[in-house]
Amino acid sequence: DMGGHDTYMHKEIHEQADAVDRALRGRIDDRFSTVHLGGLNLDARDARAVRRVKILGCGTSYHAGQIGAQMIEELARIPADAEPASEFRYRNPVVDPDTLYIAVSQSGETYDVLAAVQELKRKGARVLGLVNVVGSAIARETDGGIYVHAGPEVCVVSTKCFTNMVVSFGLLALHLGRTRDLSVADGKRIIEGLRKLPGQIEEILANEAQIEELAKEYAEAKSMMFIGRVRGYPVAREASLKLKEVSYIHAEAYPASELKHGPLALIEPAMPTVAIVPDDELLEKNRAALEEIKARSGRILAVAHQVQEKADHTIVVPKNEDELDAILMGIPLQLFAYYTAKAMGRDIDKPRNLAKSVTVE
Ligand code: M6R
């Protein structure tokens, strides 16, 4: 039942405020400015013993993991990174007992992720799951974890589950941070930021008409560039994947800082750029990148906390805490991908060549 929406993608994009609310419900502990994650199976001593975090997933879940790794580094100051699960399992990785491994998956059935989990467990590693489908293979094989509570996701293209994964990583980062050096005041600040998310998602979705207009305009492009820096880079990668999957428009994602090392050669009027420009300590650097693109007559659509003068268009999103901004900045670009695909008459819920869960090697 699509409840009045024309596709599951549209319905699921619109379910995100409720979904995030569900991910937070019953987990916040105001007394100690932290969160309780019931199924984690990691006591304070275990949490403090973690020396590194390695996050494994595929596709959109890998991108959620990239944002998660940044949140864990920022809030808990534990070195963390994300890697595609399939790459990890084929490169004979060094498995380290002081590393906490986290497998991320919507379906909990993705073969490459499951095989990575099994290989890790065989080598004695501790593996947690960050999974949507309750009781799925990855949820069962892991030593504990976090259910992201996005609810059923039907569209092949992931939207609400991505958002809930990133929120769940925020919860985990806060929890790990508060067993270490994150202060009560910072814990409180992050909790306040988390609580603001559902209302801010509603604000973004209320801006749908502007995004639809922009999508119609940009749908003529043959190729698009997505850029972001640090927190904005995984957002750019995910937005680029979303556009490719549903519209079949070619898209590239680059760190804004890498532009001058090559991809700037592609910039011309027929190659528009979508730039993620959060109002954080890198704002001036990002503005400089927009100037570089403008100087080459590139068209720019910015997703930012304030209107960007160098951009042709800006989609303004509400500001949260710097560490949580990545959760919101991709949401308008889900709608952008949806409306671009719609303008092109694509089969939005079932893009060609793709399956909802990839249970083969
Ligand atoms: O079920 P999973 O989260 O493990 O699936 C991983 C990827 O196959 C999935 O995210 C894929 O990239 C989607 N089509 C993204 O929209």
mmCIF file with all atom_site columns, C-alpha atoms in Angstrom, residues 210-320:
data_model
loop_
_atom_site.group_PDB
_atom_site.id
_atom_site.type_symbol
_atom_site.label_atom_id
_atom_site.label_alt_id
_atom_site.label_comp_id
_atom_site.label_asym_id
_atom_site.label_entity_id
_atom_site.label_seq_id
_atom_site.pdbx_PDB_ins_code
_atom_site.Cartn_x
_atom_site.Cartn_y
_atom_site.Cartn_z
_atom_site.occupancy
_atom_site.B_iso_or_equiv
_atom_site.pdbx_formal_charge
_atom_site.auth_seq_id
_atom_site.auth_comp_id
_atom_site.auth_asym_id
_atom_site.auth_atom_id
_atom_site.pdbx_PDB_model_num
ATOM 1   C CA . GLN A 1 210 ? 11.488 23.901 -5.183  1.00 0.00 ? 210 GLN A CA 1
ATOM 2   C CA . ILE A 1 211 ? 13.376 20.619 -5.486  1.00 0.00 ? 211 ILE A CA 1
ATOM 3   C CA . GLU A 1 212 ? 10.942 19.328 -8.117  1.00 0.00 ? 212 GLU A CA 1
ATOM 4   C CA . GLU A 1 213 ? 11.489 22.461 -10.219 1.00 0.00 ? 213 GLU A CA 1
ATOM 5   C CA . LEU A 1 214 ? 15.269 22.173 -9.949  1.00 0.00 ? 214 LEU A CA 1
ATOM 6   C CA . ALA A 1 215 ? 15.184 18.484 -10.844 1.00 0.00 ? 215 ALA A CA 1
ATOM 7   C CA . LYS A 1 216 ? 13.245 19.220 -14.029 1.00 0.00 ? 216 LYS A CA 1
ATOM 8   C CA . GLU A 1 217 ? 15.847 21.783 -14.983 1.00 0.00 ? 217 GLU A CA 1
ATOM 9   C CA . TYR A 1 218 ? 18.868 19.564 -14.299 1.00 0.00 ? 218 TYR A CA 1
ATOM 10  C CA . ALA A 1 219 ? 17.301 16.405 -15.783 1.00 0.00 ? 219 ALA A CA 1
ATOM 11  C CA . GLU A 1 220 ? 18.652 17.510 -19.168 1.00 0.00 ? 220 GLU A CA 1
ATOM 12  C CA . ALA A 1 221 ? 22.248 16.934 -18.100 1.00 0.00 ? 221 ALA A CA 1
ATOM 13  C CA . LYS A 1 222 ? 24.066 13.885 -19.467 1.00 0.00 ? 222 LYS A CA 1
ATOM 14  C CA . SER A 1 223 ? 26.431 13.840 -16.551 1.00 0.00 ? 223 SER A CA 1
ATOM 15  C CA . MET A 1 224 ? 26.705 15.507 -13.154 1.00 0.00 ? 224 MET A CA 1
ATOM 16  C CA . MET A 1 225 ? 29.472 16.133 -10.633 1.00 0.00 ? 225 MET A CA 1
ATOM 17  C CA . PHE A 1 226 ? 28.852 15.830 -6.872  1.00 0.00 ? 226 PHE A CA 1
ATOM 18  C CA . ILE A 1 227 ? 31.342 17.370 -4.476  1.00 0.00 ? 227 ILE A CA 1
ATOM 19  C CA . GLY A 1 228 ? 31.744 17.646 -0.732  1.00 0.00 ? 228 GLY A CA 1
ATOM 20  C CA . ARG A 1 229 ? 34.514 17.906 1.791   1.00 0.00 ? 229 ARG A CA 1
ATOM 21  C CA . VAL A 1 230 ? 35.054 15.704 4.872   1.00 0.00 ? 230 VAL A CA 1
ATOM 22  C CA . ARG A 1 231 ? 31.523 15.449 6.340   1.00 0.00 ? 231 ARG A CA 1
ATOM 23  C CA . GLY A 1 232 ? 30.024 16.434 3.003   1.00 0.00 ? 232 GLY A CA 1
ATOM 24  C CA . TYR A 1 233 ? 31.950 13.925 0.904   1.00 0.00 ? 233 TYR A CA 1
ATOM 25  C CA . PRO A 1 234 ? 30.038 10.736 1.767   1.00 0.00 ? 234 PRO A CA 1
ATOM 26  C CA . VAL A 1 235 ? 26.848 12.786 1.356   1.00 0.00 ? 235 VAL A CA 1
ATOM 27  C CA . ALA A 1 236 ? 27.994 13.653 -2.177  1.00 0.00 ? 236 ALA A CA 1
ATOM 28  C CA . ARG A 1 237 ? 28.806 10.000 -2.899  1.00 0.00 ? 237 ARG A CA 1
ATOM 29  C CA . GLU A 1 238 ? 25.417 8.789  -1.725  1.00 0.00 ? 238 GLU A CA 1
ATOM 30  C CA . ALA A 1 239 ? 23.576 11.526 -3.661  1.00 0.00 ? 239 ALA A CA 1
ATOM 31  C CA . SER A 1 240 ? 25.520 10.596 -6.782  1.00 0.00 ? 240 SER A CA 1
ATOM 32  C CA . LEU A 1 241 ? 24.634 6.899  -6.363  1.00 0.00 ? 241 LEU A CA 1
ATOM 33  C CA . LYS A 1 242 ? 20.968 7.775  -5.827  1.00 0.00 ? 242 LYS A CA 1
ATOM 34  C CA . LEU A 1 243 ? 20.861 9.819  -9.039  1.00 0.00 ? 243 LEU A CA 1
ATOM 35  C CA . LYS A 1 244 ? 22.599 7.087  -11.054 1.00 0.00 ? 244 LYS A CA 1
ATOM 36  C CA . GLU A 1 245 ? 20.337 4.337  -9.750  1.00 0.00 ? 245 GLU A CA 1
ATOM 37  C CA . VAL A 1 246 ? 16.978 5.957  -10.460 1.00 0.00 ? 246 VAL A CA 1
ATOM 38  C CA . SER A 1 247 ? 17.615 8.335  -13.367 1.00 0.00 ? 247 SER A CA 1
ATOM 39  C CA . TYR A 1 248 ? 20.523 6.522  -15.123 1.00 0.00 ? 248 TYR A CA 1
ATOM 40  C CA . ILE A 1 249 ? 22.258 9.888  -15.483 1.00 0.00 ? 249 ILE A CA 1
ATOM 41  C CA . HIS A 1 250 ? 26.001 9.458  -15.159 1.00 0.00 ? 250 HIS A CA 1
ATOM 42  C CA . ALA A 1 251 ? 27.333 11.052 -12.000 1.00 0.00 ? 251 ALA A CA 1
ATOM 43  C CA . GLU A 1 252 ? 30.726 11.327 -10.348 1.00 0.00 ? 252 GLU A CA 1
ATOM 44  C CA . ALA A 1 253 ? 31.438 12.131 -6.725  1.00 0.00 ? 253 ALA A CA 1
ATOM 45  C CA . TYR A 1 254 ? 34.705 13.740 -5.659  1.00 0.00 ? 254 TYR A CA 1
ATOM 46  C CA . PRO A 1 255 ? 36.063 15.396 -2.563  1.00 0.00 ? 255 PRO A CA 1
ATOM 47  C CA . ALA A 1 256 ? 35.953 19.128 -3.341  1.00 0.00 ? 256 ALA A CA 1
ATOM 48  C CA . SER A 1 257 ? 39.649 19.275 -2.498  1.00 0.00 ? 257 SER A CA 1
ATOM 49  C CA . GLU A 1 258 ? 40.472 16.829 -5.320  1.00 0.00 ? 258 GLU A CA 1
ATOM 50  C CA . LEU A 1 259 ? 38.875 18.959 -8.063  1.00 0.00 ? 259 LEU A CA 1
ATOM 51  C CA . LYS A 1 260 ? 42.069 20.745 -9.001  1.00 0.00 ? 260 LYS A CA 1
ATOM 52  C CA . HIS A 1 261 ? 43.925 17.439 -9.167  1.00 0.00 ? 261 HIS A CA 1
ATOM 53  C CA . GLY A 1 262 ? 42.013 16.343 -12.247 1.00 0.00 ? 262 GLY A CA 1
ATOM 54  C CA . PRO A 1 263 ? 38.210 16.437 -12.431 1.00 0.00 ? 263 PRO A CA 1
ATOM 55  C CA . LEU A 1 264 ? 38.191 20.216 -12.918 1.00 0.00 ? 264 LEU A CA 1
ATOM 56  C CA . ALA A 1 265 ? 39.001 19.386 -16.557 1.00 0.00 ? 265 ALA A CA 1
ATOM 57  C CA . LEU A 1 266 ? 35.435 18.079 -16.924 1.00 0.00 ? 266 LEU A CA 1
ATOM 58  C CA . ILE A 1 267 ? 33.767 21.290 -15.792 1.00 0.00 ? 267 ILE A CA 1
ATOM 59  C CA . GLU A 1 268 ? 31.859 23.174 -18.522 1.00 0.00 ? 268 GLU A CA 1
ATOM 60  C CA . PRO A 1 269 ? 28.276 24.423 -18.853 1.00 0.00 ? 269 PRO A CA 1
ATOM 61  C CA . ALA A 1 270 ? 26.960 20.973 -19.827 1.00 0.00 ? 270 ALA A CA 1
ATOM 62  C CA . MET A 1 271 ? 28.390 19.376 -16.658 1.00 0.00 ? 271 MET A CA 1
ATOM 63  C CA . PRO A 1 272 ? 26.534 20.743 -13.632 1.00 0.00 ? 272 PRO A CA 1
ATOM 64  C CA . THR A 1 273 ? 27.895 20.348 -10.099 1.00 0.00 ? 273 THR A CA 1
ATOM 65  C CA . VAL A 1 274 ? 25.943 19.588 -6.961  1.00 0.00 ? 274 VAL A CA 1
ATOM 66  C CA . ALA A 1 275 ? 27.937 20.924 -4.013  1.00 0.00 ? 275 ALA A CA 1
ATOM 67  C CA . ILE A 1 276 ? 27.423 20.049 -0.354  1.00 0.00 ? 276 ILE A CA 1
ATOM 68  C CA . VAL A 1 277 ? 28.257 23.203 1.605   1.00 0.00 ? 277 VAL A CA 1
ATOM 69  C CA . PRO A 1 278 ? 27.679 22.906 5.347   1.00 0.00 ? 278 PRO A CA 1
ATOM 70  C CA . ASP A 1 279 ? 28.101 25.921 7.560   1.00 0.00 ? 279 ASP A CA 1
ATOM 71  C CA . ASP A 1 280 ? 31.069 24.500 9.441   1.00 0.00 ? 280 ASP A CA 1
ATOM 72  C CA . GLU A 1 281 ? 34.796 25.168 9.750   1.00 0.00 ? 281 GLU A CA 1
ATOM 73  C CA . LEU A 1 282 ? 35.273 24.299 6.053   1.00 0.00 ? 282 LEU A CA 1
ATOM 74  C CA . LEU A 1 283 ? 32.754 26.804 4.673   1.00 0.00 ? 283 LEU A CA 1
ATOM 75  C CA . GLU A 1 284 ? 35.380 29.144 3.201   1.00 0.00 ? 284 GLU A CA 1
ATOM 76  C CA . LYS A 1 285 ? 37.225 26.243 1.560   1.00 0.00 ? 285 LYS A CA 1
ATOM 77  C CA . ASN A 1 286 ? 33.976 25.062 -0.014  1.00 0.00 ? 286 ASN A CA 1
ATOM 78  C CA . ARG A 1 287 ? 33.177 28.562 -1.230  1.00 0.00 ? 287 ARG A CA 1
ATOM 79  C CA . ALA A 1 288 ? 36.563 28.679 -2.936  1.00 0.00 ? 288 ALA A CA 1
ATOM 80  C CA . ALA A 1 289 ? 35.716 25.457 -4.796  1.00 0.00 ? 289 ALA A CA 1
ATOM 81  C CA . LEU A 1 290 ? 32.456 27.002 -6.012  1.00 0.00 ? 290 LEU A CA 1
ATOM 82  C CA . GLU A 1 291 ? 34.455 29.954 -7.317  1.00 0.00 ? 291 GLU A CA 1
ATOM 83  C CA . GLU A 1 292 ? 36.785 27.611 -9.214  1.00 0.00 ? 292 GLU A CA 1
ATOM 84  C CA . ILE A 1 293 ? 33.786 25.955 -10.863 1.00 0.00 ? 293 ILE A CA 1
ATOM 85  C CA . LYS A 1 294 ? 32.121 29.268 -11.698 1.00 0.00 ? 294 LYS A CA 1
ATOM 86  C CA . ALA A 1 295 ? 35.340 30.480 -13.301 1.00 0.00 ? 295 ALA A CA 1
ATOM 87  C CA . ARG A 1 296 ? 34.998 27.519 -15.732 1.00 0.00 ? 296 ARG A CA 1
ATOM 88  C CA . SER A 1 297 ? 31.335 28.401 -16.463 1.00 0.00 ? 297 SER A CA 1
ATOM 89  C CA . GLY A 1 298 ? 30.066 25.386 -14.533 1.00 0.00 ? 298 GLY A CA 1
ATOM 90  C CA . ARG A 1 299 ? 26.476 25.454 -13.273 1.00 0.00 ? 299 ARG A CA 1
ATOM 91  C CA . ILE A 1 300 ? 26.168 24.889 -9.523  1.00 0.00 ? 300 ILE A CA 1
ATOM 92  C CA . LEU A 1 301 ? 23.381 23.602 -7.346  1.00 0.00 ? 301 LEU A CA 1
ATOM 93  C CA . ALA A 1 302 ? 24.381 23.982 -3.698  1.00 0.00 ? 302 ALA A CA 1
ATOM 94  C CA . VAL A 1 303 ? 22.890 22.184 -0.732  1.00 0.00 ? 303 VAL A CA 1
ATOM 95  C CA . ALA A 1 304 ? 23.800 24.496 2.101   1.00 0.00 ? 304 ALA A CA 1
ATOM 96  C CA . HIS A 1 305 ? 22.754 26.102 5.364   1.00 0.00 ? 305 HIS A CA 1
ATOM 97  C CA . GLN A 1 306 ? 22.621 29.523 3.742   1.00 0.00 ? 306 GLN A CA 1
ATOM 98  C CA . VAL A 1 307 ? 22.201 30.776 0.178   1.00 0.00 ? 307 VAL A CA 1
ATOM 99  C CA . GLN A 1 308 ? 25.496 30.523 -1.718  1.00 0.00 ? 308 GLN A CA 1
ATOM 100 C CA . GLU A 1 309 ? 26.179 33.521 -3.936  1.00 0.00 ? 309 GLU A CA 1
ATOM 101 C CA . LYS A 1 310 ? 28.450 31.621 -6.299  1.00 0.00 ? 310 LYS A CA 1
ATOM 102 C CA . ALA A 1 311 ? 25.842 28.932 -6.910  1.00 0.00 ? 311 ALA A CA 1
ATOM 103 C CA . ASP A 1 312 ? 23.107 29.177 -9.541  1.00 0.00 ? 312 ASP A CA 1
ATOM 104 C CA . HIS A 1 313 ? 20.662 27.634 -7.080  1.00 0.00 ? 313 HIS A CA 1
ATOM 105 C CA . THR A 1 314 ? 20.742 26.772 -3.393  1.00 0.00 ? 314 THR A CA 1
ATOM 106 C CA . ILE A 1 315 ? 18.600 24.287 -1.531  1.00 0.00 ? 315 ILE A CA 1
ATOM 107 C CA . VAL A 1 316 ? 18.719 25.557 2.047   1.00 0.00 ? 316 VAL A CA 1
ATOM 108 C CA . VAL A 1 317 ? 18.630 22.907 4.770   1.00 0.00 ? 317 VAL A CA 1
ATOM 109 C CA . PRO A 1 318 ? 18.295 23.521 8.511   1.00 0.00 ? 318 PRO A CA 1
ATOM 110 C CA . LYS A 1 319 ? 21.515 23.606 10.543  1.00 0.00 ? 319 LYS A CA 1
ATOM 111 C CA . ASN A 1 320 ? 22.123 20.999 13.235  1.00 0.00 ? 320 ASN A CA 1
#
